[in-house]
CSV table of C-alpha atoms and ligand atoms in Angstrom, one decimal:
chain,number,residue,atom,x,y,z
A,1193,UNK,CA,-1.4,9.4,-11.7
A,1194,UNK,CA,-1.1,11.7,-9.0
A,1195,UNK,CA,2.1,14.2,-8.9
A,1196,UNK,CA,2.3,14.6,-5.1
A,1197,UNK,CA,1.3,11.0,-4.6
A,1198,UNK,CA,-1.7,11.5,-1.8
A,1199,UNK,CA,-5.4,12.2,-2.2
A,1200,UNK,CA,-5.5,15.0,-4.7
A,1201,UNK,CA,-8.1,17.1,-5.8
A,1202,UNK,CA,-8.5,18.1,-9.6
A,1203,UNK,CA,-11.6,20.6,-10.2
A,1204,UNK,CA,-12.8,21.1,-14.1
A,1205,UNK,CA,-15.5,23.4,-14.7
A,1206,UNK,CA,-17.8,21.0,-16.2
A,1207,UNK,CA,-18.6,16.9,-16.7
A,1208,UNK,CA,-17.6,17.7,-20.4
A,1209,UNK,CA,-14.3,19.1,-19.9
A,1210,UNK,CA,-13.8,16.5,-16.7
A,1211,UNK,CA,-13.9,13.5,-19.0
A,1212,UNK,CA,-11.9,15.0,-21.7
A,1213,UNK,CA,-9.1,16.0,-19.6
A,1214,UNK,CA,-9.0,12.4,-17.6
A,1215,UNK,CA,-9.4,10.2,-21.3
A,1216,UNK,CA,-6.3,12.2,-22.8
A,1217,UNK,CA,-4.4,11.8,-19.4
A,1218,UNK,CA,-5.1,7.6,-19.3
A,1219,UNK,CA,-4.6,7.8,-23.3
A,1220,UNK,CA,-0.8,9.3,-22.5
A,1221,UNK,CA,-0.6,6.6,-19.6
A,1222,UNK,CA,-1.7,3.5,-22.4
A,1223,UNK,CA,0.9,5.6,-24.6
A,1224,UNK,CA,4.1,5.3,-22.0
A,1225,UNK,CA,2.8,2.0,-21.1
A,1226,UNK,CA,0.8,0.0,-23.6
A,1227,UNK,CA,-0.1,-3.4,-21.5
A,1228,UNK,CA,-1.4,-0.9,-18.7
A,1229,UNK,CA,-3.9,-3.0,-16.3
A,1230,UNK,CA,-7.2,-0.9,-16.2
A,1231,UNK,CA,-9.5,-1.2,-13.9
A,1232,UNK,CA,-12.9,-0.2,-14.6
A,1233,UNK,CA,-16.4,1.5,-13.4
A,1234,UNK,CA,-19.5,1.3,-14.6
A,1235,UNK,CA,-22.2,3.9,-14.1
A,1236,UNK,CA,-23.6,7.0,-15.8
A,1237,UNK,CA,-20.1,9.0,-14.6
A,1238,UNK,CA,-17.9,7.4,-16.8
A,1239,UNK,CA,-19.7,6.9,-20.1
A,1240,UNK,CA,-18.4,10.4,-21.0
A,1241,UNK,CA,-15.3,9.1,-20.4
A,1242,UNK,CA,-15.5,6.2,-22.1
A,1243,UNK,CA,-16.6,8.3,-24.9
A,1244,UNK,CA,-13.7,10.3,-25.3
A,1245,UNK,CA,-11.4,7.7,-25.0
A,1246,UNK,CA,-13.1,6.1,-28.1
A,1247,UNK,CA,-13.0,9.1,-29.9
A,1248,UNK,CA,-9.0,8.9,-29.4
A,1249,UNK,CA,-8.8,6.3,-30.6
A,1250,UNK,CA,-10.8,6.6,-33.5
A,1251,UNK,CA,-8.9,9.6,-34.6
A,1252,UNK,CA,-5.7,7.4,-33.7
A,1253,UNK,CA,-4.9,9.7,-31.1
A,1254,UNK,CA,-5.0,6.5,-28.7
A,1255,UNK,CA,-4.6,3.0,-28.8
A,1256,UNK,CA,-6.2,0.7,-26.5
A,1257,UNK,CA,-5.4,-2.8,-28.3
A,1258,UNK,CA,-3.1,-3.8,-25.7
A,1259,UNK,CA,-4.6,-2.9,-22.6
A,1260,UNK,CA,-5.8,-5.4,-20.1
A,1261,UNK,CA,-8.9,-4.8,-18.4
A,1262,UNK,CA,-10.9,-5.9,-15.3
A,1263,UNK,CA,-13.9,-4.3,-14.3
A,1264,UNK,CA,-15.2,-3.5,-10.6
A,1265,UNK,CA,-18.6,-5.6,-11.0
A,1266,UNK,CA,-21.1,-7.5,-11.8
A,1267,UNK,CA,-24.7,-8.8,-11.0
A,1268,UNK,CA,-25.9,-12.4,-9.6
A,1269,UNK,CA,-27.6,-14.3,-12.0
A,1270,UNK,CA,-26.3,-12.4,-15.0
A,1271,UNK,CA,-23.6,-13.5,-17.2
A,1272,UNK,CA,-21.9,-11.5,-19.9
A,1273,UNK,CA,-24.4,-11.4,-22.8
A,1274,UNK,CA,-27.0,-10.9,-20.5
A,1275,UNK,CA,-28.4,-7.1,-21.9
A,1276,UNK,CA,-28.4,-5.9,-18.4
A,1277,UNK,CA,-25.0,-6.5,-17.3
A,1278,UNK,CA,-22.1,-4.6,-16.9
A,1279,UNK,CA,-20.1,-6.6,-19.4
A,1280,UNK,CA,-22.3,-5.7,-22.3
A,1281,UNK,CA,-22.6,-1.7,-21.0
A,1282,UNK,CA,-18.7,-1.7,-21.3
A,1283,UNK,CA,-18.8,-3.3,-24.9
A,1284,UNK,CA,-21.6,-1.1,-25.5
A,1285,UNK,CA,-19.3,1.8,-24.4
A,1286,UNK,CA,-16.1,1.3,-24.3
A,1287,UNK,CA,-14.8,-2.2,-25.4
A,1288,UNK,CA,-16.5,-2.0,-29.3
A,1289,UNK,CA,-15.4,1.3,-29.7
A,1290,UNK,CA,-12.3,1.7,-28.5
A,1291,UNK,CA,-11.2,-1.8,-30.0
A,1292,UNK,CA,-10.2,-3.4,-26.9
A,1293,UNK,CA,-9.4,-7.2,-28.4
A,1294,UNK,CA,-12.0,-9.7,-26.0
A,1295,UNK,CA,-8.9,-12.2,-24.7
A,1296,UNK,CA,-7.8,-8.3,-22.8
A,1297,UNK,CA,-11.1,-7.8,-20.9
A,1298,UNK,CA,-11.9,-9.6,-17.6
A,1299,UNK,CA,-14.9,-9.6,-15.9
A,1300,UNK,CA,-16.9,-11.3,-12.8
A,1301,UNK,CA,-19.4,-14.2,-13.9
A,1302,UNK,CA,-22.5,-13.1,-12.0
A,1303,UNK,CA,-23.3,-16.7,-13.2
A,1304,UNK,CA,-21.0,-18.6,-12.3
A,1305,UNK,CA,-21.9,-22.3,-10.5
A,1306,UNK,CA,-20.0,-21.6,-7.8
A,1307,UNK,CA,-20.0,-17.9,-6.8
A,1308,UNK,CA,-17.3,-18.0,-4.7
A,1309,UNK,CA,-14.9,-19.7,-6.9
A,1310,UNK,CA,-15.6,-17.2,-8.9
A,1311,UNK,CA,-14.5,-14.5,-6.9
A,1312,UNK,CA,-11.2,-16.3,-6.0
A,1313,UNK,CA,-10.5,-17.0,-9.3
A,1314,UNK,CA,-10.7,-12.9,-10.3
A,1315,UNK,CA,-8.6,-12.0,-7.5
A,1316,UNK,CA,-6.2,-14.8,-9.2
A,1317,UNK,CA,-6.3,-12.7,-12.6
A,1318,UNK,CA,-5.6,-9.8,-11.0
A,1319,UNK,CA,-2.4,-11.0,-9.5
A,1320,UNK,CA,-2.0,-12.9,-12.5
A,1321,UNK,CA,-1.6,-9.4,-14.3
A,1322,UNK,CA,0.4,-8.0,-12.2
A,1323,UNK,CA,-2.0,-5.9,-10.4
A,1324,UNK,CA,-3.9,-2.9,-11.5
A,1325,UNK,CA,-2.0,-0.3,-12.5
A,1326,UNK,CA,-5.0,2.3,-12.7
A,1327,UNK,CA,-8.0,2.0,-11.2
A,1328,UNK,CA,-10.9,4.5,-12.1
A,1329,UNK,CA,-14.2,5.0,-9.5
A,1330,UNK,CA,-17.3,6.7,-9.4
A,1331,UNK,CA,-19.0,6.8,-6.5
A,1332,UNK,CA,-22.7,6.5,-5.1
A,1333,UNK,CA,-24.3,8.8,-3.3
A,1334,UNK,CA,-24.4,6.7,-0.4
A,1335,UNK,CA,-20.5,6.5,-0.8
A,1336,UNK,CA,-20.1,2.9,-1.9
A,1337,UNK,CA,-17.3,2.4,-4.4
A,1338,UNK,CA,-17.1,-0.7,-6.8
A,1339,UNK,CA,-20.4,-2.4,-4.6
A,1340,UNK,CA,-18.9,-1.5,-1.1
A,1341,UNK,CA,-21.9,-0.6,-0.1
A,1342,UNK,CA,-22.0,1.4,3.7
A,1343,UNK,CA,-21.8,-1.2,6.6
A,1344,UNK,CA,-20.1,-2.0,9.7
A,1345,UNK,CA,-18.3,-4.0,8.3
A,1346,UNK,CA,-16.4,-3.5,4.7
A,1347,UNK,CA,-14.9,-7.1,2.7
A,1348,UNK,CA,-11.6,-7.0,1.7
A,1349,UNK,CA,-11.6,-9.5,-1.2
A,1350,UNK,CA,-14.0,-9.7,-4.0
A,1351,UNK,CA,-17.0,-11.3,-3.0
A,1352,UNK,CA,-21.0,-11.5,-3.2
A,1353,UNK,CA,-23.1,-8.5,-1.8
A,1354,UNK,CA,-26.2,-7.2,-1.3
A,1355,UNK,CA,-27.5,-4.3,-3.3
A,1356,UNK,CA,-29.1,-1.8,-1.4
A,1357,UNK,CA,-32.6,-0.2,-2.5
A,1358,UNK,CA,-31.0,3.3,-3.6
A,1359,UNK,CA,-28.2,1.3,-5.6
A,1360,UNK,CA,-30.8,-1.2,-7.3
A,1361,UNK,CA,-33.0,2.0,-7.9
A,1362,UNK,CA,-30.3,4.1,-9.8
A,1363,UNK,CA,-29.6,1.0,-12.0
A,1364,UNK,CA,-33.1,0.6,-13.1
A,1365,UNK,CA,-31.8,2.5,-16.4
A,1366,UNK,CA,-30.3,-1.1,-17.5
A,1367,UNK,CA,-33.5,-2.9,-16.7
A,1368,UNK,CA,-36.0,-0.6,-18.7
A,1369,UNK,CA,-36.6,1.4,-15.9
A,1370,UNK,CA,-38.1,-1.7,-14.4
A,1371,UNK,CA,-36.4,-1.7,-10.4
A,1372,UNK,CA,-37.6,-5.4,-9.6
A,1373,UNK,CA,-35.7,-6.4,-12.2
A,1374,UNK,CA,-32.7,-4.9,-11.4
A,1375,UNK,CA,-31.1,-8.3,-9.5
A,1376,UNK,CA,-30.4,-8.3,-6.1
A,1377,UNK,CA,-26.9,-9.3,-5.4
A,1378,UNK,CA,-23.6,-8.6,-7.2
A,1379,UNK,CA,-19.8,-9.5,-6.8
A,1380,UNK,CA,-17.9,-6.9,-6.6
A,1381,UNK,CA,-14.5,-6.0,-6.3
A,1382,UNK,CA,-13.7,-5.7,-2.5
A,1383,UNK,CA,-11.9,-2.4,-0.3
A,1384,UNK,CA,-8.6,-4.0,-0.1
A,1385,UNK,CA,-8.9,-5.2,-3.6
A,1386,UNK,CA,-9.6,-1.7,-4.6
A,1387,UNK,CA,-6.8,0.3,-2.4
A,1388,UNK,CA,-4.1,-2.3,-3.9
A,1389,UNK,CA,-4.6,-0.5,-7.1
A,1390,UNK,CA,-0.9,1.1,-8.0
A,1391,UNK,CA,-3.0,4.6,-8.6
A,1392,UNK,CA,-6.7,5.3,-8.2
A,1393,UNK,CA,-8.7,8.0,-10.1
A,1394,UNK,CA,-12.4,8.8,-8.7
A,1395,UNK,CA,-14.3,10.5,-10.8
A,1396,UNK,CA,-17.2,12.4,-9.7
A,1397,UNK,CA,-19.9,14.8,-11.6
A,1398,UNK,CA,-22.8,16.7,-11.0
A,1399,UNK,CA,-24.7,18.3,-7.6
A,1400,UNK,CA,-26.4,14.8,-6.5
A,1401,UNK,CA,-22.3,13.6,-5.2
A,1402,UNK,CA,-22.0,16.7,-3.4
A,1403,UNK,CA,-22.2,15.5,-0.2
A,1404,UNK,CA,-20.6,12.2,-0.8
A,1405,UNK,CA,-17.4,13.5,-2.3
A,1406,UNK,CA,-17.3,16.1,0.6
A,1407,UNK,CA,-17.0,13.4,2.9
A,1408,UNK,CA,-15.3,11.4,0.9
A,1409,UNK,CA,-12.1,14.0,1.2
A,1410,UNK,CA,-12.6,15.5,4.5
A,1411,UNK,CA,-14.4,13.6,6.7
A,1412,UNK,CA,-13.4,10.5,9.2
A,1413,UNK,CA,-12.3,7.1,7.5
A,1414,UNK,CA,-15.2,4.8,8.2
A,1415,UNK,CA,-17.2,1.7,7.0
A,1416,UNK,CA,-20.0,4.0,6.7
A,1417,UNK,CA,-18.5,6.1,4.1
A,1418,UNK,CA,-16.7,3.3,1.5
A,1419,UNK,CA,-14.8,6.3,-0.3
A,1420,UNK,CA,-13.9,7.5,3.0
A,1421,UNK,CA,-10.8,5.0,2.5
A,1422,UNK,CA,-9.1,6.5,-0.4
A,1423,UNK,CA,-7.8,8.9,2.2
A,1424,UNK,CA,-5.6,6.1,3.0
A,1425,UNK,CA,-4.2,5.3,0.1
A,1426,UNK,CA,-0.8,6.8,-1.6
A,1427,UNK,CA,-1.7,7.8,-5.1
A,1428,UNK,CA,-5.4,8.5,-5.5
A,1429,UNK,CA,-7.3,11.5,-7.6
A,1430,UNK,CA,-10.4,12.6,-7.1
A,1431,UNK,CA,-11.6,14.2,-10.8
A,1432,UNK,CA,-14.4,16.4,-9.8
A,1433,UNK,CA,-16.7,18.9,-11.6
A,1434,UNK,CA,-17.8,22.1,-9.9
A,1435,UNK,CA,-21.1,20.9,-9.7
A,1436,UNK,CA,-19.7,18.0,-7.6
A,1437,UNK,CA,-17.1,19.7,-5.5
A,1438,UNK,CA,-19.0,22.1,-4.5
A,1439,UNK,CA,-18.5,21.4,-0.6
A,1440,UNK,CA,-15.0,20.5,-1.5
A,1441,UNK,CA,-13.0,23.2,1.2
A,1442,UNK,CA,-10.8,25.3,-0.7
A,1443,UNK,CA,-7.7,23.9,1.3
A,1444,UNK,CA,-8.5,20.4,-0.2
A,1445,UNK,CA,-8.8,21.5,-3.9
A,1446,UNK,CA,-4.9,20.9,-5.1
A,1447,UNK,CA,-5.9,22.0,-8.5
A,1448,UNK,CA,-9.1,24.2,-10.1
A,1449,UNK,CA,-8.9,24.1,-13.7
A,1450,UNK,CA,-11.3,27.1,-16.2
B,567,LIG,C1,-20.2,0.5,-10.9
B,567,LIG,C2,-19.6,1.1,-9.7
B,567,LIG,C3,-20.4,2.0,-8.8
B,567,LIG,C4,-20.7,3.3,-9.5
B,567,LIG,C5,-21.5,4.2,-8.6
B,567,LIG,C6,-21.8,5.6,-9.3
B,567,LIG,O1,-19.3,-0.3,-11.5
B,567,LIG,O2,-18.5,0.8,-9.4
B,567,LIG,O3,-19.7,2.2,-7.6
B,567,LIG,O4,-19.5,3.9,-9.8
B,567,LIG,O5,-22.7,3.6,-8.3
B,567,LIG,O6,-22.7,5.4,-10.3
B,567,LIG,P1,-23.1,6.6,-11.3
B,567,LIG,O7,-21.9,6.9,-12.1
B,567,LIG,O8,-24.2,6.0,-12.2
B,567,LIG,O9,-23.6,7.7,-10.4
């Protein structure tokens, strides 16, 4: 989605005005393109989003009937009606309200008999589809994207990973609030998977990414900083709020909107 098609930085005033610009932008995208391959994020970020969006829809401003999705992740043990996982937050937020038909949406089977299969079999789909056309990210404090989390080593393909304490932590939200339940492992989506996305859009609120999205844009590519990566990619947008951006060097910003 990116005009100059490298890492660009968009800068809204506020979360509010972040999400509303972004759903209107992917709602003209669905518009030029209605079979548009999606690829999706779960998290507190985008449920703003995913909200506006809906709301397009529901004023038939948008129509997301023929859109194909796949989301980033999913946890072990879990499968899709399973109120803690990732499938039922995005029918909970997004898929029941914006009326995207259940034969569209694809998702990991964090319980799957054979994880690995599984993973081969959604890198299948993907290609299957014809790739993702638009891939949207938040990112975690730590700067994992998808469940990249920081290592020495990144995985290319979608695969089976640990979840690290801080990650298990800030899902606790789906769990209760209860942390030991939050499961341990979860495919996810992996780098290259990720950076074959045709365009990538990050989106990144409030003052607790402020360090990760600064070096995120302007620090060294490496495995210790997931997001780090996006650097590398051709068409990638990082939709920020001020809150967020705030150690975001002026000569990085490409656009400051309000
Ligand atoms: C989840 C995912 C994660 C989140 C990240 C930020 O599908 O891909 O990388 O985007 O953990 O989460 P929030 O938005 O809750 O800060």
């Amino acid at each position: 989605m990116s005009p100059q098609g490298h890492l660009h930085v968009t800068v809204f005033p506020n979360d509010r005005v972040a999400a509303r610009a972004l759903a209107r932008r992917l709602a003209d995208a669905i518009a030029e393109q209605p079979s548009l391959v999606l690829g999706l994020a779960t998290g507190r970020t985008p449920i703003r989003l995913y909200h506006e969006l809906s709301h397009l829809v529901s004023r038939g401003q948008a129509d997301l009937s023929q859109v194909r999705t796949f989301n980033l992740d999913e946890f072990v043990g879990l499968d899709g009606s399973h109120p803690g996982s990732y499938r039922q937050f995005m029918q909970t937020h997004l898929f029941g309200p914006a009326g995207i038909p259940a034969e569209h949406i694809h998702f990991l089977n964090g319980a799957a008999a054979n994880l690995e299969e599984e993973c081969d079999r959604y890198e299948a789909a993907i290609a299957d589809a014809g790739g993702i056309d638009i891939q949207i990210l938040g990112i975690g404090t730590n700067g994992h994207i998808g469940f990249n989390e920081p290592a020495r080593e990144l995985c290319a393909r979608t695969h089976r990973v640990a979840l690290k304490a801080s990650t298990r932590h800030s899902n606790a939200g789906l769990f209760g609030g209860d942390e030991a339940a939050v499961p341990k492992e979860a495919l996810s989506m992996g780098m290259a998977t990720i950076l074959r996305a045709k365009s990538i859009v990050l989106l990144a609120t409030g003052k607790s990414k402020v360090s990760c999205v600064a070096q995120a844009v302007q620090g060294p590519v490496t495995t210790r900083m997931p997001a780090s990566f996006l650097q590398l990619h051709r068409d990638v947008e990082l939709v920020l709020d001020e809150a967020a951006a705030k150690d975001v060097r002026d000569s990085e910003r490409s656009q400051s909107i309000g």
